[in-house]
């Protein structure tokens, strides 16, 4: 189907001729949607977009709760030749103004409750049409979609045309729009489908947000490309996922999904029939991996990716899934560890910046040629900014973000090493190690430590516990005890928030 539209063709191939197969079952309402119904919904969205003036290459920005209609809008945008631009639901109107001004979309879809605030912002940014979509699938997008017949002929798009722009979370400086081509999305999903052995028989629990690469591309495109089905949840709720698990075969999650599911007493029983648990978007503690294996008998498959590159590495489907590592480069993806200052490739085992190259890599940052030139080399290598190491067996380890590296008195301190030692102390649940300004050393190490539920851990206990395990320059100058670490919706610890909070602690 959808000949000539590169991504449309790729994601519809597996369901061509079997349109009455189930694509999605709603985990809360029980509503069932066949492939035919889904494609018809997407075609209507495409026709609607063209009707309101969308031209090939125009952006369609969306800030809305996760619904099936939003998935139809994503696919409809692709079929209409547009560029899908989903925005985190947590963004405030002031933040949305930046994105709309930067990306100048033709169409903007927002929650009806925000229409009043958004309309003038959208008008200033030159948006032609503002439509609404609510969590219950009411709104002007839906009333307009209902008036349109299915049967849209897809707009031709080539491999190198843009299918989406996803803004990076922008924890330092302004958020950048990563331009993703039809080929980047199609090739990566195809690789993952094959590597993780997704087939028509799979039923994926889809509980990730769809404004982010993990839920939008990995979960959705892999389902479509395998012709499998999904159990669709608007958000993650541990008890709901537990309820659905006996009817499912696979789950894709961020590490917090797994730690929360481990608190559910029936996990061992309900997970018996599952085939695959995938984790990514933030580091999965080796301890969580091991606890999960002990309770369920399944080894979580951890993979590593980012907005700009889709997925880069994965632990093997067959073979050892090694805790604390993100596995091997995916087929077709090249990966090397480089010296941060010279860009030269380092010896196996050394720590450096991860660079990747392959069809999965983005085409550059939207309207930021200088930023693009800084991070994407002309020969196609992308400087990820993540620090990593390749062990003797070829498994890639993520050591942290480059910007999280602490330089104290001229020595490099890798937060993950310190965190590992602290996390092993009795009564400690997890920790985050940051660098903050220090009058003598430039930066000094601060450890933020979260005790296990019911345990009491004092700063002195942490210092006493690590005293003989870490060189003096790596030891925290201060230990802060907190009930929990600040995290974003993808489960990433927000070290920038901690750095701001404790900026004055050592000065
Ligand atoms: P995002 O663009 O929001 O998907 O964030 C990408 C970043 O998340 C990467 O550059 C890594 O720093 C981090 N990340 C993703 N997957 C993993 C993983 N499995 N382990 C550690 N960090 C990860």
Short mmCIF file of C-alpha atoms and ligand atoms in Angstrom, two decimals:
data_model
loop_
_atom_site.label_atom_id
_atom_site.label_comp_id
_atom_site.label_asym_id
_atom_site.label_seq_id
_atom_site.Cartn_x
_atom_site.Cartn_y
_atom_site.Cartn_z
CA UNK A 1 0.00 0.00 0.00
CA UNK A 2 0.91 3.68 -0.28
CA UNK A 3 3.34 3.13 -3.17
CA UNK A 4 5.85 5.90 -3.61
CA UNK A 5 5.60 7.08 -0.01
CA UNK A 6 8.73 5.49 1.44
CA UNK A 7 7.75 5.15 5.10
CA UNK A 8 4.05 4.62 4.38
CA UNK A 9 4.90 1.69 2.15
CA UNK A 10 7.31 0.23 4.68
CA UNK A 11 4.94 0.32 7.65
CA UNK A 12 1.92 -0.99 5.76
CA UNK A 13 3.55 -3.94 3.98
CA UNK A 14 3.03 -6.46 6.77
CA UNK A 15 -0.71 -5.82 7.03
CA UNK A 16 -1.38 -5.57 3.28
CA UNK A 17 -3.99 -8.19 2.44
CA UNK A 18 -4.82 -8.90 6.08
CA UNK A 19 -6.67 -5.74 6.98
CA UNK A 20 -9.07 -7.50 9.31
CA UNK A 21 -6.21 -8.52 11.63
CA UNK A 22 -6.22 -6.75 14.98
CA UNK A 23 -3.88 -3.76 15.20
CA UNK A 24 -4.78 -2.39 18.59
CA UNK A 25 -6.86 -3.11 21.64
CA UNK A 26 -7.37 -0.28 24.08
CA UNK A 27 -6.21 -1.38 27.50
CA UNK A 28 -8.77 0.76 29.36
CA UNK A 29 -11.88 0.79 27.15
CA UNK A 30 -11.46 -2.58 25.42
CA UNK A 31 -12.05 -0.91 22.03
CA UNK A 32 -10.60 -3.01 19.19
CA UNK A 33 -9.20 -1.57 15.98
CA UNK A 34 -8.30 -3.67 12.96
CA UNK A 35 -5.55 -2.72 10.53
CA UNK A 36 -8.17 -1.68 7.94
CA UNK A 37 -9.80 0.61 10.47
CA UNK A 38 -6.47 2.10 11.49
CA UNK A 39 -5.35 2.78 7.91
CA UNK A 40 -8.77 4.29 7.14
CA UNK A 41 -8.41 6.60 10.15
CA UNK A 42 -4.91 7.62 9.06
CA UNK A 43 -6.06 8.23 5.48
CA UNK A 44 -8.83 10.50 6.71
CA UNK A 45 -6.31 12.45 8.79
CA UNK A 46 -4.10 12.77 5.69
CA UNK A 47 -6.99 14.04 3.57
CA UNK A 48 -7.99 16.48 6.31
CA UNK A 49 -4.45 17.87 6.50
CA UNK A 50 -4.34 18.40 2.74
CA UNK A 51 -7.78 20.04 2.92
CA UNK A 52 -6.52 22.62 5.42
CA UNK A 53 -3.58 23.46 3.17
CA UNK A 54 -0.74 21.08 4.06
CA UNK A 55 1.97 20.98 1.40
CA UNK A 56 4.68 18.30 1.21
CA UNK A 57 7.37 19.10 3.78
CA UNK A 58 5.03 21.17 6.00
CA UNK A 59 5.17 20.45 9.73
CA UNK A 60 2.22 19.21 11.79
CA UNK A 61 2.88 20.01 15.46
CA UNK A 62 0.90 18.23 18.17
CA UNK A 63 0.72 18.63 21.92
CA UNK A 64 -1.97 16.23 23.05
CA UNK A 65 -2.55 13.29 25.36
CA UNK A 66 -1.78 9.84 24.04
CA UNK A 67 -4.72 8.56 21.98
CA UNK A 68 -5.30 6.30 18.99
CA UNK A 69 -6.32 9.42 17.05
CA UNK A 70 -2.85 10.85 17.66
CA UNK A 71 -1.32 7.71 16.17
CA UNK A 72 -3.62 8.13 13.16
CA UNK A 73 -2.50 11.73 12.92
CA UNK A 74 1.16 10.63 12.93
CA UNK A 75 0.64 8.13 10.11
CA UNK A 76 -1.75 10.50 8.31
CA UNK A 77 0.91 13.24 8.35
CA UNK A 78 3.42 10.84 6.80
CA UNK A 79 0.93 9.76 4.10
CA UNK A 80 0.14 13.42 3.32
CA UNK A 81 3.85 14.12 2.81
CA UNK A 82 4.07 16.20 5.99
CA UNK A 83 6.55 16.20 8.86
CA UNK A 84 5.18 15.04 12.22
CA UNK A 85 6.26 17.10 15.22
CA UNK A 86 5.03 15.77 18.57
CA UNK A 87 5.61 17.85 21.69
CA UNK A 88 5.91 16.75 25.31
CA UNK A 89 2.59 17.25 27.10
CA UNK A 90 4.43 18.84 30.03
CA UNK A 91 5.54 21.89 28.01
CA UNK A 92 4.03 25.21 29.09
CA UNK A 93 2.51 27.69 26.59
CA UNK A 94 5.73 29.76 26.79
CA UNK A 95 7.78 26.73 25.79
CA UNK A 96 5.32 25.86 23.03
CA UNK A 97 5.77 29.35 21.64
CA UNK A 98 9.47 28.61 21.11
CA UNK A 99 8.73 25.35 19.26
CA UNK A 100 6.02 26.86 17.07
CA UNK A 101 8.15 29.85 16.20
CA UNK A 102 11.17 27.66 15.49
CA UNK A 103 9.43 24.99 13.44
CA UNK A 104 6.73 27.19 11.80
CA UNK A 105 4.23 24.37 11.38
CA UNK A 106 1.26 24.65 9.04
CA UNK A 107 -1.05 22.87 11.50
CA UNK A 108 -1.01 22.72 15.30
CA UNK A 109 -3.13 20.32 17.34
CA UNK A 110 -3.59 20.91 21.08
CA UNK A 111 -5.85 19.94 23.93
CA UNK A 112 -9.20 21.80 23.84
CA UNK A 113 -8.53 23.20 27.33
CA UNK A 114 -5.48 25.01 25.94
CA UNK A 115 -7.05 26.33 22.75
CA UNK A 116 -7.61 29.83 24.13
CA UNK A 117 -4.02 30.19 25.28
CA UNK A 118 -2.51 28.58 22.20
CA UNK A 119 -4.43 30.24 19.39
CA UNK A 120 -2.73 33.66 19.62
CA UNK A 121 0.68 31.98 20.05
CA UNK A 122 0.06 29.84 16.97
CA UNK A 123 -1.15 32.86 15.00
CA UNK A 124 2.06 34.76 15.85
CA UNK A 125 4.07 31.76 14.65
CA UNK A 126 2.23 31.70 11.32
CA UNK A 127 0.26 28.49 11.91
CA UNK A 128 -2.62 28.29 9.42
CA UNK A 129 -4.88 25.93 11.32
CA UNK A 130 -5.25 25.10 15.02
CA UNK A 131 -7.29 21.98 15.79
CA UNK A 132 -8.04 20.29 19.11
CA UNK A 133 -7.77 16.76 20.40
CA UNK A 134 -8.69 15.71 23.94
CA UNK A 135 -7.75 12.61 25.92
CA UNK A 136 -11.29 11.23 25.32
CA UNK A 137 -10.83 11.72 21.55
CA UNK A 138 -13.23 14.64 21.33
CA UNK A 139 -12.18 17.89 19.66
CA UNK A 140 -12.28 19.67 16.33
CA UNK A 141 -9.68 17.32 14.81
CA UNK A 142 -12.08 14.42 15.31
CA UNK A 143 -15.24 16.21 14.15
CA UNK A 144 -13.40 17.26 10.99
CA UNK A 145 -11.97 13.77 10.46
CA UNK A 146 -15.44 12.25 10.68
CA UNK A 147 -16.66 14.24 7.67
CA UNK A 148 -13.94 12.88 5.38
CA UNK A 149 -14.12 9.65 3.36
CA UNK A 150 -11.22 7.17 3.51
CA UNK A 151 -9.30 6.29 0.35
CA UNK A 152 -6.50 8.83 0.32
CA UNK A 153 -3.76 8.37 -2.26
CA UNK A 154 -0.45 8.79 -0.44
CA UNK A 155 1.73 11.74 -1.43
CA UNK A 156 5.03 10.47 -2.91
CA UNK A 157 8.02 10.88 -0.60
CA UNK A 158 11.57 9.66 -1.03
CA UNK A 159 13.91 7.95 1.40
CA UNK A 160 15.68 11.22 2.19
CA UNK A 161 12.56 13.34 2.72
CA UNK A 162 11.70 14.30 6.28
CA UNK A 163 9.02 12.32 8.10
CA UNK A 164 9.39 13.83 11.58
CA UNK A 165 11.12 16.42 13.69
CA UNK A 166 11.58 15.52 17.34
CA UNK A 167 12.96 18.10 19.70
CA UNK A 168 15.64 16.94 22.10
CA UNK A 169 14.84 17.37 25.76
CA UNK A 170 17.29 20.28 25.92
CA UNK A 171 18.65 19.93 29.42
CA UNK A 172 21.45 22.30 28.43
CA UNK A 173 20.67 25.24 26.20
CA UNK A 174 17.82 25.42 23.74
CA UNK A 175 16.04 22.34 22.57
CA UNK A 176 17.10 21.28 19.08
CA UNK A 177 14.82 19.79 16.42
CA UNK A 178 16.27 16.50 15.16
CA UNK A 179 15.25 15.99 11.51
CA UNK A 180 14.39 12.35 10.84
CA UNK A 181 14.01 11.02 7.33
CA UNK A 182 11.66 8.36 5.99
CA UNK A 183 14.66 6.08 5.53
CA UNK A 184 16.03 6.59 9.08
CA UNK A 185 12.70 5.61 10.64
CA UNK A 186 11.90 2.75 8.27
CA UNK A 187 15.35 1.17 8.37
CA UNK A 188 15.66 1.29 12.15
CA UNK A 189 12.23 -0.22 12.80
CA UNK A 190 12.88 -2.96 10.27
CA UNK A 191 16.19 -3.77 11.95
CA UNK A 192 14.58 -3.89 15.40
CA UNK A 193 11.68 -6.02 14.20
CA UNK A 194 14.12 -8.60 12.87
CA UNK A 195 16.65 -8.36 15.71
CA UNK A 196 13.99 -8.74 18.39
CA UNK A 197 12.07 -11.29 16.29
CA UNK A 198 8.71 -9.54 16.24
CA UNK A 199 6.04 -11.40 14.24
CA UNK A 200 2.32 -11.28 13.59
CA UNK A 201 1.82 -13.33 16.74
CA UNK A 202 3.19 -10.66 19.04
CA UNK A 203 1.07 -8.53 21.33
CA UNK A 204 3.00 -5.53 22.65
CA UNK A 205 2.00 -3.61 25.76
CA UNK A 206 2.24 -0.02 24.50
CA UNK A 207 2.45 2.14 27.62
CA UNK A 208 5.15 4.65 26.55
CA UNK A 209 4.38 8.26 25.59
CA UNK A 210 4.14 8.92 21.86
CA UNK A 211 5.83 12.32 21.83
CA UNK A 212 9.19 10.53 22.21
CA UNK A 213 11.19 8.27 19.89
CA UNK A 214 10.77 5.18 22.10
CA UNK A 215 6.95 5.02 22.12
CA UNK A 216 6.35 6.69 18.78
CA UNK A 217 8.89 4.97 16.57
CA UNK A 218 10.26 1.93 18.35
CA UNK A 219 6.96 0.68 19.77
CA UNK A 220 4.55 1.83 17.06
CA UNK A 221 6.60 1.27 13.92
CA UNK A 222 7.86 -2.13 15.04
CA UNK A 223 4.25 -3.22 15.70
CA UNK A 224 3.10 -1.97 12.29
CA UNK A 225 6.08 -3.43 10.46
CA UNK A 226 5.65 -6.83 12.05
CA UNK A 227 1.88 -6.80 11.51
CA UNK A 228 1.52 -7.61 15.19
CA UNK A 229 -0.89 -5.99 17.60
CA UNK A 230 -0.64 -3.84 20.69
CA UNK A 231 -2.44 -3.32 23.96
CA UNK A 232 -2.64 0.44 24.11
CA UNK A 233 -2.42 2.34 27.39
CA UNK A 234 -2.57 6.15 27.57
CA UNK A 235 0.09 6.04 30.29
CA UNK A 236 2.01 3.65 32.49
CA UNK A 237 0.19 2.22 35.49
CA UNK A 238 1.86 -0.81 37.08
CA UNK A 239 -1.42 -2.50 38.06
CA UNK A 240 -2.84 -2.05 34.55
CA UNK A 241 0.28 -3.50 32.92
CA UNK A 242 0.08 -6.45 35.30
CA UNK A 243 -3.56 -6.97 34.34
CA UNK A 244 -2.72 -6.98 30.61
CA UNK A 245 0.44 -9.09 30.82
CA UNK A 246 -1.23 -12.50 30.54
CA UNK A 247 -2.66 -11.42 27.14
CA UNK A 248 0.64 -9.99 25.88
CA UNK A 249 3.98 -11.24 24.58
CA UNK A 250 6.21 -8.16 24.83
CA UNK A 251 6.73 -4.99 26.81
CA UNK A 252 8.86 -1.97 25.93
CA UNK A 253 9.66 0.26 28.85
CA UNK A 254 11.94 2.67 30.59
CA UNK A 255 13.75 1.46 33.73
CA UNK A 256 11.13 2.93 36.09
CA UNK A 257 8.51 0.62 34.52
CA UNK A 258 10.58 -2.33 35.68
CA UNK A 259 11.30 -1.07 39.20
CA UNK A 260 7.60 -0.31 39.71
CA UNK A 261 6.50 -3.67 38.31
CA UNK A 262 8.88 -5.40 40.71
CA UNK A 263 6.73 -4.05 43.57
CA UNK A 264 3.73 -6.01 42.23
CA UNK A 265 3.38 -9.32 44.12
CA UNK A 266 1.83 -11.24 41.19
CA UNK A 267 4.57 -10.35 38.69
CA UNK A 268 6.10 -13.83 38.66
CA UNK A 269 2.77 -15.45 37.71
CA UNK A 270 1.55 -13.00 35.09
CA UNK A 271 4.87 -12.74 33.26
CA UNK A 272 5.14 -16.45 32.49
CA UNK A 273 3.81 -16.29 28.94
CA UNK A 274 5.80 -13.19 27.95
CA UNK A 275 8.47 -13.45 25.27
CA UNK A 276 10.39 -10.20 25.59
CA UNK A 277 11.00 -7.29 27.95
CA UNK A 278 12.88 -4.36 26.41
CA UNK A 279 14.34 -1.46 28.40
CA UNK A 280 15.94 1.76 27.26
CA UNK A 281 15.99 5.59 27.24
CA UNK A 282 17.80 5.65 30.60
CA UNK A 283 20.26 3.31 32.32
CA UNK A 284 18.81 0.14 33.81
CA UNK A 285 20.61 -0.71 37.02
CA UNK A 286 22.33 -4.09 36.87
CA UNK A 287 20.61 -4.79 40.18
CA UNK A 288 17.15 -4.24 38.64
CA UNK A 289 18.10 -6.56 35.78
CA UNK A 290 19.15 -9.24 38.24
CA UNK A 291 16.09 -8.87 40.47
CA UNK A 292 13.86 -9.08 37.40
CA UNK A 293 15.55 -12.30 36.25
CA UNK A 294 15.23 -13.79 39.73
CA UNK A 295 11.50 -13.00 39.96
CA UNK A 296 10.33 -13.66 36.40
CA UNK A 297 12.99 -15.88 34.84
CA UNK A 298 13.29 -13.37 31.97
CA UNK A 299 16.45 -11.37 31.19
CA UNK A 300 15.47 -7.80 30.30
CA UNK A 301 16.88 -6.83 26.92
CA UNK A 302 18.50 -3.41 27.25
CA UNK A 303 19.09 -1.23 24.23
CA UNK A 304 20.56 2.24 23.67
CA UNK A 305 19.30 4.97 21.45
CA UNK A 306 18.51 8.65 21.25
CA UNK A 307 16.22 11.11 19.51
CA UNK A 308 18.85 11.93 16.88
CA UNK A 309 19.78 8.37 15.99
CA UNK A 310 16.85 6.08 16.73
CA UNK A 311 18.31 2.90 18.24
CA UNK A 312 22.05 2.21 18.04
CA UNK A 313 22.79 -0.87 20.09
CA UNK A 314 20.97 -3.78 21.65
CA UNK A 315 21.72 -6.75 23.79
CA UNK A 316 21.29 -9.92 21.77
CA UNK A 317 17.95 -11.68 21.40
CA UNK A 318 19.71 -15.03 21.41
CA UNK A 319 22.76 -14.99 23.62
CA UNK A 320 23.79 -13.37 26.85
CA UNK A 321 21.96 -10.17 27.79
CA UNK A 322 24.58 -8.66 30.01
CA UNK A 323 23.35 -6.51 32.93
CA UNK A 324 24.70 -2.97 33.00
CA UNK A 325 25.50 -2.99 29.27
CA UNK A 326 23.58 -1.94 26.17
CA UNK A 327 24.86 -4.80 24.02
CA UNK A 328 26.25 -4.59 20.50
CA UNK A 329 25.82 -2.15 17.60
CA UNK A 330 22.69 -3.09 15.62
CA UNK A 331 23.15 -4.52 12.12
CA UNK A 332 24.04 -1.66 9.78
CA UNK A 333 25.11 0.66 12.63
CA UNK A 334 28.80 1.48 13.15
CA UNK A 335 29.94 2.55 16.61
CA UNK A 336 33.31 3.73 17.92
CA UNK A 337 34.69 5.23 21.12
CA UNK A 338 36.65 8.40 20.52
CA UNK A 339 38.93 10.77 22.34
CA UNK A 340 36.69 13.75 23.22
CA UNK A 341 39.34 16.32 22.32
CA UNK A 342 40.84 14.86 19.13
CA UNK A 343 38.00 12.68 17.82
CA UNK A 344 40.54 9.85 17.28
CA UNK A 345 39.23 6.32 17.83
CA UNK A 346 40.47 4.83 21.13
CA UNK A 347 41.62 1.31 21.96
CA UNK A 348 39.00 -1.22 23.04
CA UNK A 349 38.41 -0.88 26.79
CA UNK A 350 39.14 2.84 27.00
CA UNK A 351 36.48 5.37 27.98
CA UNK A 352 35.56 8.03 25.47
CA UNK A 353 32.74 9.65 23.51
CA UNK A 354 30.48 7.33 21.56
CA UNK A 355 30.17 8.12 17.85
CA UNK A 356 27.72 6.31 15.57
CA UNK A 357 27.07 6.13 11.85
CA UNK A 358 24.35 4.39 9.87
CA UNK A 359 21.04 4.79 8.04
CA UNK A 360 19.38 5.38 11.43
CA UNK A 361 21.17 8.69 12.05
CA UNK A 362 19.26 11.98 11.67
CA UNK A 363 19.75 14.53 8.89
CA UNK A 364 20.77 17.42 11.17
CA UNK A 365 19.17 19.94 13.52
CA UNK A 366 16.32 22.00 12.14
CA UNK A 367 17.64 25.42 11.15
CA UNK A 368 20.79 25.06 13.25
CA UNK A 369 23.60 24.52 10.74
CA UNK A 370 26.34 25.39 13.27
CA UNK A 371 25.03 22.95 15.89
CA UNK A 372 24.68 20.31 13.18
CA UNK A 373 28.26 20.86 12.05
CA UNK A 374 29.51 20.58 15.64
CA UNK A 375 27.87 17.22 16.26
CA UNK A 376 27.39 15.52 12.89
CA UNK A 377 30.60 15.01 10.97
CA UNK A 378 30.61 15.40 7.19
CA UNK A 379 31.52 11.72 6.83
CA UNK A 380 28.28 10.76 8.62
CA UNK A 381 29.59 10.06 12.14
CA UNK A 382 27.38 11.54 14.86
CA UNK A 383 29.05 12.59 18.12
CA UNK A 384 26.47 11.36 20.62
CA UNK A 385 27.83 13.14 23.70
CA UNK A 386 27.50 9.89 25.65
CA UNK A 387 30.60 8.45 27.28
CA UNK A 388 31.10 4.77 26.73
CA UNK A 389 33.44 1.85 26.78
CA UNK A 390 33.54 -1.43 24.85
CA UNK A 391 34.47 -4.46 26.94
CA UNK A 392 36.58 -7.44 25.86
CA UNK A 393 33.52 -9.25 24.52
CA UNK A 394 32.31 -6.28 22.50
CA UNK A 395 29.47 -5.22 24.80
CA UNK A 396 28.99 -1.45 24.93
CA UNK A 397 28.79 0.17 28.37
CA UNK A 398 27.36 3.66 28.83
CA UNK A 399 29.44 5.50 31.39
CA UNK A 400 27.34 8.67 31.42
CA UNK A 401 26.65 11.82 29.47
CA UNK A 402 29.75 13.77 28.45
CA UNK A 403 28.38 16.83 30.18
CA UNK A 404 27.97 14.85 33.41
CA UNK A 405 31.70 14.14 33.52
CA UNK A 406 33.20 15.82 36.59
CA UNK A 407 36.66 17.34 36.40
CA UNK A 408 37.87 17.81 39.95
CA UNK A 409 41.35 19.20 40.53
CA UNK A 410 42.23 18.20 36.96
CA UNK A 411 41.13 14.58 37.42
CA UNK A 412 38.29 13.01 35.45
CA UNK A 413 35.60 11.55 37.67
CA UNK A 414 33.00 9.34 35.98
CA UNK A 415 29.78 9.61 38.02
CA UNK A 416 28.68 6.09 37.14
CA UNK A 417 31.69 4.56 38.87
CA UNK A 418 30.92 6.39 42.14
CA UNK A 419 27.20 5.67 41.82
CA UNK A 420 27.94 1.97 41.42
CA UNK A 421 29.95 1.89 44.66
CA UNK A 422 27.33 3.87 46.61
CA UNK A 423 24.42 1.80 45.26
CA UNK A 424 26.08 -1.33 46.64
CA UNK A 425 26.06 0.02 50.21
CA UNK A 426 23.51 -1.49 52.58
CA UNK A 427 20.22 0.41 52.72
CA UNK A 428 20.91 2.43 49.55
CA UNK A 429 18.32 2.31 46.78
CA UNK A 430 20.02 4.56 44.22
CA UNK A 431 22.21 7.60 43.85
CA UNK A 432 23.18 10.41 41.50
CA UNK A 433 26.66 11.87 41.52
CA UNK A 434 27.16 15.40 40.21
CA UNK A 435 29.88 18.01 39.98
CA UNK A 436 29.28 21.46 41.45
CA UNK A 437 31.55 24.51 41.57
CA UNK A 438 34.38 24.20 44.11
CA UNK A 439 36.72 27.09 45.02
CA UNK A 440 39.92 25.00 44.86
CA UNK A 441 39.22 22.11 42.56
CA UNK A 442 37.04 23.77 39.91
CA UNK A 443 34.41 21.16 40.50
CA UNK A 444 33.79 19.00 43.53
CA UNK A 445 31.88 15.74 43.76
CA UNK A 446 28.46 15.70 45.42
CA UNK A 447 26.50 12.48 45.91
CA UNK A 448 22.72 12.55 46.17
CA UNK A 449 21.59 9.33 47.79
CA UNK A 450 18.14 7.75 48.06
CA UNK A 451 17.76 5.13 50.82
CA UNK A 452 15.67 2.01 50.31
CA UNK A 453 12.10 2.17 51.57
CA UNK A 454 12.12 1.92 55.35
CA UNK A 455 15.94 2.13 55.61
CA UNK A 456 17.76 5.01 57.21
CA UNK A 457 21.08 6.00 55.74
CA UNK A 458 23.11 8.98 56.94
CA UNK A 459 25.71 10.93 55.00
CA UNK A 460 28.40 9.60 57.37
CA UNK A 461 27.40 6.00 56.56
CA UNK A 462 27.92 6.66 52.87
CA UNK A 463 31.31 8.28 53.44
CA UNK A 464 32.40 5.47 55.75
CA UNK A 465 31.21 2.84 53.27
CA UNK A 466 33.13 4.16 50.29
CA UNK A 467 36.28 5.35 52.11
CA UNK A 468 38.46 2.40 51.14
CA UNK A 469 36.88 1.75 47.74
CA UNK A 470 37.48 5.01 45.91
CA UNK A 471 40.49 7.27 45.46
CA UNK A 472 40.25 10.44 47.51
CA UNK A 473 39.67 12.70 44.48
CA UNK A 474 36.61 10.64 43.51
CA UNK A 475 35.02 10.76 46.93
CA UNK A 476 32.08 13.11 47.47
CA UNK A 477 32.81 16.31 49.34
CA UNK A 478 29.18 16.29 50.46
CA UNK A 479 26.45 13.67 50.57
CA UNK A 480 22.81 14.72 50.33
CA UNK A 481 20.07 12.29 51.35
CA UNK A 482 16.77 12.57 49.42
CA UNK A 483 13.54 10.55 49.23
CA UNK A 484 13.68 10.39 45.44
CA UNK A 485 15.67 11.69 42.48
CA UNK A 486 14.12 14.19 40.05
CA UNK A 487 13.23 12.36 36.82
CA UNK A 488 11.66 13.37 33.52
CA UNK A 489 8.81 11.45 31.90
CA UNK A 490 11.23 9.05 30.21
CA UNK A 491 12.66 8.07 33.59
CA UNK A 492 15.93 9.95 33.10
CA UNK A 493 17.47 11.41 36.24
CA UNK A 494 17.59 15.18 35.77
CA UNK A 495 21.13 15.91 36.87
CA UNK A 496 20.81 19.48 35.65
CA UNK A 497 18.08 20.01 38.26
CA UNK A 498 20.37 18.62 40.97
CA UNK A 499 23.31 20.70 39.75
CA UNK A 500 21.17 23.85 39.95
CA UNK A 501 19.79 22.91 43.36
CA UNK A 502 23.19 22.22 44.91
CA UNK A 503 25.28 24.74 42.94
CA UNK A 504 26.29 26.60 46.11
CA UNK A 505 26.92 23.58 48.31
CA UNK A 506 30.73 23.60 48.14
CA UNK A 507 31.46 27.28 47.70
P1 LIG B 1 16.56 10.83 24.22
O1 LIG B 1 17.04 11.61 23.06
O2 LIG B 1 15.57 11.58 25.07
O3 LIG B 1 16.02 9.49 23.83
O4 LIG B 1 17.80 10.58 25.18
C1 LIG B 1 18.89 9.89 24.69
C2 LIG B 1 19.89 9.67 25.78
O5 LIG B 1 19.37 8.76 26.76
C3 LIG B 1 21.14 8.99 25.29
O6 LIG B 1 22.02 9.92 24.68
C4 LIG B 1 21.68 8.39 26.56
O7 LIG B 1 22.35 9.37 27.32
C5 LIG B 1 20.42 7.99 27.29
N1 LIG B 1 20.11 6.56 27.11
C6 LIG B 1 19.27 5.98 26.24
N2 LIG B 1 19.24 4.64 26.40
C7 LIG B 1 20.11 4.36 27.41
C8 LIG B 1 20.54 3.17 28.06
N3 LIG B 1 20.05 1.98 27.74
N4 LIG B 1 21.46 3.29 29.05
C9 LIG B 1 21.95 4.49 29.40
N5 LIG B 1 21.58 5.64 28.84
C10 LIG B 1 20.66 5.59 27.85
#
